[in-house]
PDB file of C-alpha atoms in Angstrom:
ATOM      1  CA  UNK A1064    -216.906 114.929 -63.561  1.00 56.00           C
ATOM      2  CA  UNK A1065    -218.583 118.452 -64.491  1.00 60.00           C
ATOM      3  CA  UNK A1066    -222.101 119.447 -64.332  1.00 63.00           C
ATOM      4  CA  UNK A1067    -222.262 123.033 -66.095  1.00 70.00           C
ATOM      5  CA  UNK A1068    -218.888 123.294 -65.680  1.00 78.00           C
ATOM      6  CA  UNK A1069    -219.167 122.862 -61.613  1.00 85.00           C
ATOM      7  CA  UNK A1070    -217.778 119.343 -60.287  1.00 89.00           C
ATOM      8  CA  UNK A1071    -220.174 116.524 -59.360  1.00 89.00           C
ATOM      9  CA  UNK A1072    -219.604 114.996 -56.361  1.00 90.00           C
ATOM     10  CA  UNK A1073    -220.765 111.446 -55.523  1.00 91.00           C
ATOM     11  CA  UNK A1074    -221.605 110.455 -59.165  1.00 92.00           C
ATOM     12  CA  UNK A1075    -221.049 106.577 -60.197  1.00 91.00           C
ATOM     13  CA  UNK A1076    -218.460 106.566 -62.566  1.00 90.00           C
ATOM     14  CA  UNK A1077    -218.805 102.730 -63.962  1.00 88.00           C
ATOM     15  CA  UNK A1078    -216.173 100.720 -66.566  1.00 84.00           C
ATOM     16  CA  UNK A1079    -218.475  98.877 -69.221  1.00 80.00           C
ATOM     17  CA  UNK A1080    -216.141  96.631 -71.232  1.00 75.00           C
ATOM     18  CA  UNK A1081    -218.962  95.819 -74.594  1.00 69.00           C
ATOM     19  CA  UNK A1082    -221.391  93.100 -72.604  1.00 66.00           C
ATOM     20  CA  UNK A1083    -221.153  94.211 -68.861  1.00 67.00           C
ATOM     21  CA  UNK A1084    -220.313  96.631 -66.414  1.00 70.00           C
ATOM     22  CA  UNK A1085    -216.663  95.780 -64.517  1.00 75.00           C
ATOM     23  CA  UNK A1086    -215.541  97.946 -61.592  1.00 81.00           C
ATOM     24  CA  UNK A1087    -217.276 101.301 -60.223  1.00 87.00           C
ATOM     25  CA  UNK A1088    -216.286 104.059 -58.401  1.00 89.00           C
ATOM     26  CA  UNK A1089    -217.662 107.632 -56.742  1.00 92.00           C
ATOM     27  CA  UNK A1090    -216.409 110.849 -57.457  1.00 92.00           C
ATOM     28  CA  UNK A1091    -214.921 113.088 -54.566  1.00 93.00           C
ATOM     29  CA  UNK A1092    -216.258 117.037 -53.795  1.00 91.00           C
ATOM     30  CA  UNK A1093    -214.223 117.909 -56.495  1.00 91.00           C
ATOM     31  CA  UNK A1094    -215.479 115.755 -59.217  1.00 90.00           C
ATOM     32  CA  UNK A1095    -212.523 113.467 -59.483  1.00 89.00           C
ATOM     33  CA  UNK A1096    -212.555 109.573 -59.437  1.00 87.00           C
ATOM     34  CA  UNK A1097    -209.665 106.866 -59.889  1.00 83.00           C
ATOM     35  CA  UNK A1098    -210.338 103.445 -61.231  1.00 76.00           C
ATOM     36  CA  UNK A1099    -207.820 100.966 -60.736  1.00 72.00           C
ATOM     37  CA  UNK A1100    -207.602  99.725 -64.260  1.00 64.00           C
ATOM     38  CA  UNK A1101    -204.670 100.633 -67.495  1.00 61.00           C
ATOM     39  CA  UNK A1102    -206.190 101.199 -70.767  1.00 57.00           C
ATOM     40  CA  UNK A1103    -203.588  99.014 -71.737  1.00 55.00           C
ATOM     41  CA  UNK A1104    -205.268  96.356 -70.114  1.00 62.00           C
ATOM     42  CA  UNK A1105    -208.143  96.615 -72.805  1.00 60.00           C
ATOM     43  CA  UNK A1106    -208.562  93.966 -75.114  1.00 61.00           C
ATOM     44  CA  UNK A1107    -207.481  94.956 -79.142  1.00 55.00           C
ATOM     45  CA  UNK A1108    -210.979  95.431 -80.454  1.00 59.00           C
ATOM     46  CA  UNK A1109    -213.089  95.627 -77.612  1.00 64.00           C
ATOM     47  CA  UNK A1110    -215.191  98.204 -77.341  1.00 67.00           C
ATOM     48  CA  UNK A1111    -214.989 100.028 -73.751  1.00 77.00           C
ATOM     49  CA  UNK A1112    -216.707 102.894 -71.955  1.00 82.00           C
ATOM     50  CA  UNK A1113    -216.306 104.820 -69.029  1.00 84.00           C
ATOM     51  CA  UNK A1114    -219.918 105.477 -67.759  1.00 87.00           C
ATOM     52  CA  UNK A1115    -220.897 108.398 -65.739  1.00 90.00           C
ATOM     53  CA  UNK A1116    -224.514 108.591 -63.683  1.00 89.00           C
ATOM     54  CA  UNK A1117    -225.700 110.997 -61.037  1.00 90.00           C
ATOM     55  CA  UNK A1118    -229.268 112.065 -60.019  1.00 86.00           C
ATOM     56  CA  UNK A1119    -231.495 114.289 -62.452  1.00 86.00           C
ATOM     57  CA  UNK A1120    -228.486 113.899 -64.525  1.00 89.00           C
ATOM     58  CA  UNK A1121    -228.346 112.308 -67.898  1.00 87.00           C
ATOM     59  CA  UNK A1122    -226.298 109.215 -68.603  1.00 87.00           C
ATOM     60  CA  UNK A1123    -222.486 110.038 -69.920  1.00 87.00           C
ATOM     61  CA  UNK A1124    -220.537 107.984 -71.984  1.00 86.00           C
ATOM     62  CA  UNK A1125    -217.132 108.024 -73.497  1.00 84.00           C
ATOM     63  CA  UNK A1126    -215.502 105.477 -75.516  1.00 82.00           C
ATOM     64  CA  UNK A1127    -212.007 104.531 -74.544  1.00 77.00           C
ATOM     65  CA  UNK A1128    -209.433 102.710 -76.551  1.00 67.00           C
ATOM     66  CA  UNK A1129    -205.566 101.482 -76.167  1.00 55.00           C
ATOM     67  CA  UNK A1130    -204.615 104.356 -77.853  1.00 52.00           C
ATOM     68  CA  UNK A1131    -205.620 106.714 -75.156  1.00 55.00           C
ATOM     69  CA  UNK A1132    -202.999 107.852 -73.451  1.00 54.00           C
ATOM     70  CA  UNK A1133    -204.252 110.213 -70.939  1.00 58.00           C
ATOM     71  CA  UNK A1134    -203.947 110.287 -67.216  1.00 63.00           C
ATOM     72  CA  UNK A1135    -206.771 112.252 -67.242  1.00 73.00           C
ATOM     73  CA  UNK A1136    -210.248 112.163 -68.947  1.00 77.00           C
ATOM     74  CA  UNK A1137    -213.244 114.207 -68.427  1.00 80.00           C
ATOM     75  CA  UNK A1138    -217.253 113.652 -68.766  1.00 84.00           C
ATOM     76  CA  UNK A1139    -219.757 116.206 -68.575  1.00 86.00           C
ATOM     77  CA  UNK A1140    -222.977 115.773 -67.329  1.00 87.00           C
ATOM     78  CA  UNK A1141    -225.808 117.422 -68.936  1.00 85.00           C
ATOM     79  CA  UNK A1142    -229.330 118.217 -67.172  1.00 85.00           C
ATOM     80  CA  UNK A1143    -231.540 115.614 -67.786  1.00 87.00           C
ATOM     81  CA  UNK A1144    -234.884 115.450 -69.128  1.00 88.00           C
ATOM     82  CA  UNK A1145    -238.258 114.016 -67.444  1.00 91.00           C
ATOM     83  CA  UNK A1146    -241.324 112.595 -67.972  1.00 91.00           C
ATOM     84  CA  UNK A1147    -244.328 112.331 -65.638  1.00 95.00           C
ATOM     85  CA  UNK A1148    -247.607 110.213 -66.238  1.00 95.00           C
ATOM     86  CA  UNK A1149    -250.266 108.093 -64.745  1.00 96.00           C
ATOM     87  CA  UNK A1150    -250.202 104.256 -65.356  1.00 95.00           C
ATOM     88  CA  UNK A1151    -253.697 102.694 -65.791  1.00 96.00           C
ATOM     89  CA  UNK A1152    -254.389  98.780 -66.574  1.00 95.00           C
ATOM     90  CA  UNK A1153    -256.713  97.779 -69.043  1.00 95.00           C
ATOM     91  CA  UNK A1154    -259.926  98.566 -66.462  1.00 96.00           C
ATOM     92  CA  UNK A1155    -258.799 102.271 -67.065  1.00 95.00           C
ATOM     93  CA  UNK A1156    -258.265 102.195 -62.882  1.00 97.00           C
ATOM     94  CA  UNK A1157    -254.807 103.285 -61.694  1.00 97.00           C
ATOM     95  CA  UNK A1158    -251.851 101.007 -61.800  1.00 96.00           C
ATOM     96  CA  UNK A1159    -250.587 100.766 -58.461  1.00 97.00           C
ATOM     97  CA  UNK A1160    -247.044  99.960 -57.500  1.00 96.00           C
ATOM     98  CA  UNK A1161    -246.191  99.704 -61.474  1.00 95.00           C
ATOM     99  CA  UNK A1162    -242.657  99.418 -62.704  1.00 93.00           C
ATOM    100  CA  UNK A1163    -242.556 102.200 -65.100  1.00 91.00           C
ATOM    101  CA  UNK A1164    -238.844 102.245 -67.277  1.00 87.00           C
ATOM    102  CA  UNK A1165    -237.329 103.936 -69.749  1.00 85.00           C
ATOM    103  CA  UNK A1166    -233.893 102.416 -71.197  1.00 80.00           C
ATOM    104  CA  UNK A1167    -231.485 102.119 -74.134  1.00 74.00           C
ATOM    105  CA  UNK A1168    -229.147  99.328 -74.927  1.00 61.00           C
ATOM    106  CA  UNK A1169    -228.732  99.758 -78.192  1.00 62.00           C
ATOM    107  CA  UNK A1170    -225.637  97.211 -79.674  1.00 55.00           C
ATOM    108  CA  UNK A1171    -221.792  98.789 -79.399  1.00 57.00           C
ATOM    109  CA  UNK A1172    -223.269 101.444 -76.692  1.00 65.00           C
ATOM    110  CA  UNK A1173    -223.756 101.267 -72.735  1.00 68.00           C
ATOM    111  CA  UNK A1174    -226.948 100.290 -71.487  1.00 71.00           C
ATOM    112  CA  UNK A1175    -228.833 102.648 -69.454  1.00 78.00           C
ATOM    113  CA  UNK A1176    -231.946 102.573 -67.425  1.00 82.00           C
ATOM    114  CA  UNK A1177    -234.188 104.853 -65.648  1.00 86.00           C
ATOM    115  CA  UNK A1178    -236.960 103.377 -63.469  1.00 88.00           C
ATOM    116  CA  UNK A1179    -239.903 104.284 -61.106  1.00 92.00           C
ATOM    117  CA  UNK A1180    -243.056 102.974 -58.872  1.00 95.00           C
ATOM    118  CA  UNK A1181    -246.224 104.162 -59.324  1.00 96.00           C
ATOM    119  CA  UNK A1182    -247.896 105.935 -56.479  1.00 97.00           C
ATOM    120  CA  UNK A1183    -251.164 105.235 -55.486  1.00 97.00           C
ATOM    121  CA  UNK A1184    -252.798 106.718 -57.996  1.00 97.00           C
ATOM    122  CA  UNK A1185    -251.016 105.447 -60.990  1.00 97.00           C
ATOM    123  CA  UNK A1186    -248.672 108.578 -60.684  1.00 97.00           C
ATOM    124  CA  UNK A1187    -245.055 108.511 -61.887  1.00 96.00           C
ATOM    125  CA  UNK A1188    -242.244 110.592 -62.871  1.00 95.00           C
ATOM    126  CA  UNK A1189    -238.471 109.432 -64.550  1.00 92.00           C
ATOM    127  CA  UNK A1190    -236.256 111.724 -64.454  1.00 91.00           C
ATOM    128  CA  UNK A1191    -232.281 112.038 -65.567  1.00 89.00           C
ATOM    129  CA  UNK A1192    -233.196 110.878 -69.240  1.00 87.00           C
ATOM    130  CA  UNK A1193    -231.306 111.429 -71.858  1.00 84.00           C
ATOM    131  CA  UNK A1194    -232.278 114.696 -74.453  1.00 75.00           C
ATOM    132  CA  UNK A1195    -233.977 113.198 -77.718  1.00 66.00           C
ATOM    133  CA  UNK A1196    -235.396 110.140 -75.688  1.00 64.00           C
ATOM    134  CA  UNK A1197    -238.516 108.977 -77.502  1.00 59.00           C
ATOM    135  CA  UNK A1198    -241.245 107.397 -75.567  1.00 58.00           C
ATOM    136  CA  UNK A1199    -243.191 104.391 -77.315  1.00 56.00           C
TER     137      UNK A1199
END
């Protein structure tokens, strides 16, 4: 696992196998993680990923199939974008204690999610999104 080229330590590496996400593991000081499961072991057509997630990182993805062959397989993690705002209800007084989210689960791709409380002032900031998010 590689940040800017420097290894990520402690990132959750997860297996997502097309409607849910199967076993998980942590990467070492170096970066590395082992999952104890064969690509061979994949279904004919499913559609896998191996899932990569660390803090004020985006979300890294990368499709894996039968034919794969490698022992090893490497994810980079790029910076991640973030977006700050104030939640209000419909008095126009802050939103405390909000669940604010951002997330993607579009169909044939991992789902991921970014969440966050509002402070007591309707303040709240998401961070480790993905670049090109749009907010609606």
């Amino acid at each position: 696992m590689l940040a800017a080229g420097l290894p990520v330590a402690e990132a959750s590496v997860r297996l997502w196998t097309g409607s849910s996400f199967g076993l998980e593991a942590r990467t070492d000081g170096s970066g590395r993680f082992q999952l104890p499961y064969a690509l061979a072991d994949l279904e004919p057509k499913a559609a896998a990923w191996l899932v990569a997630d660390a803090p004020d990182r985006a979300p890294a993805g990368l499709r894996l199939s039968r034919l794969d062959r490698s022992e090893e397989l490497f994810l980079e993690l790029e910076a991640g974008c973030a977006v700050a705002g104030r939640a209000v209800g419909p008095d126009g007084h802050p939103a405390v204690g909000a669940r604010v989210s951002a997330a993607d689960a579009r169909h044939g791709r991992p789902p991921w999610e970014r969440s966050a409380m509002s402070g007591s002032g309707g303040e709240f900031e998401l961070r480790g999104l993905p670049g090109g998010f749009a907010l609606r």
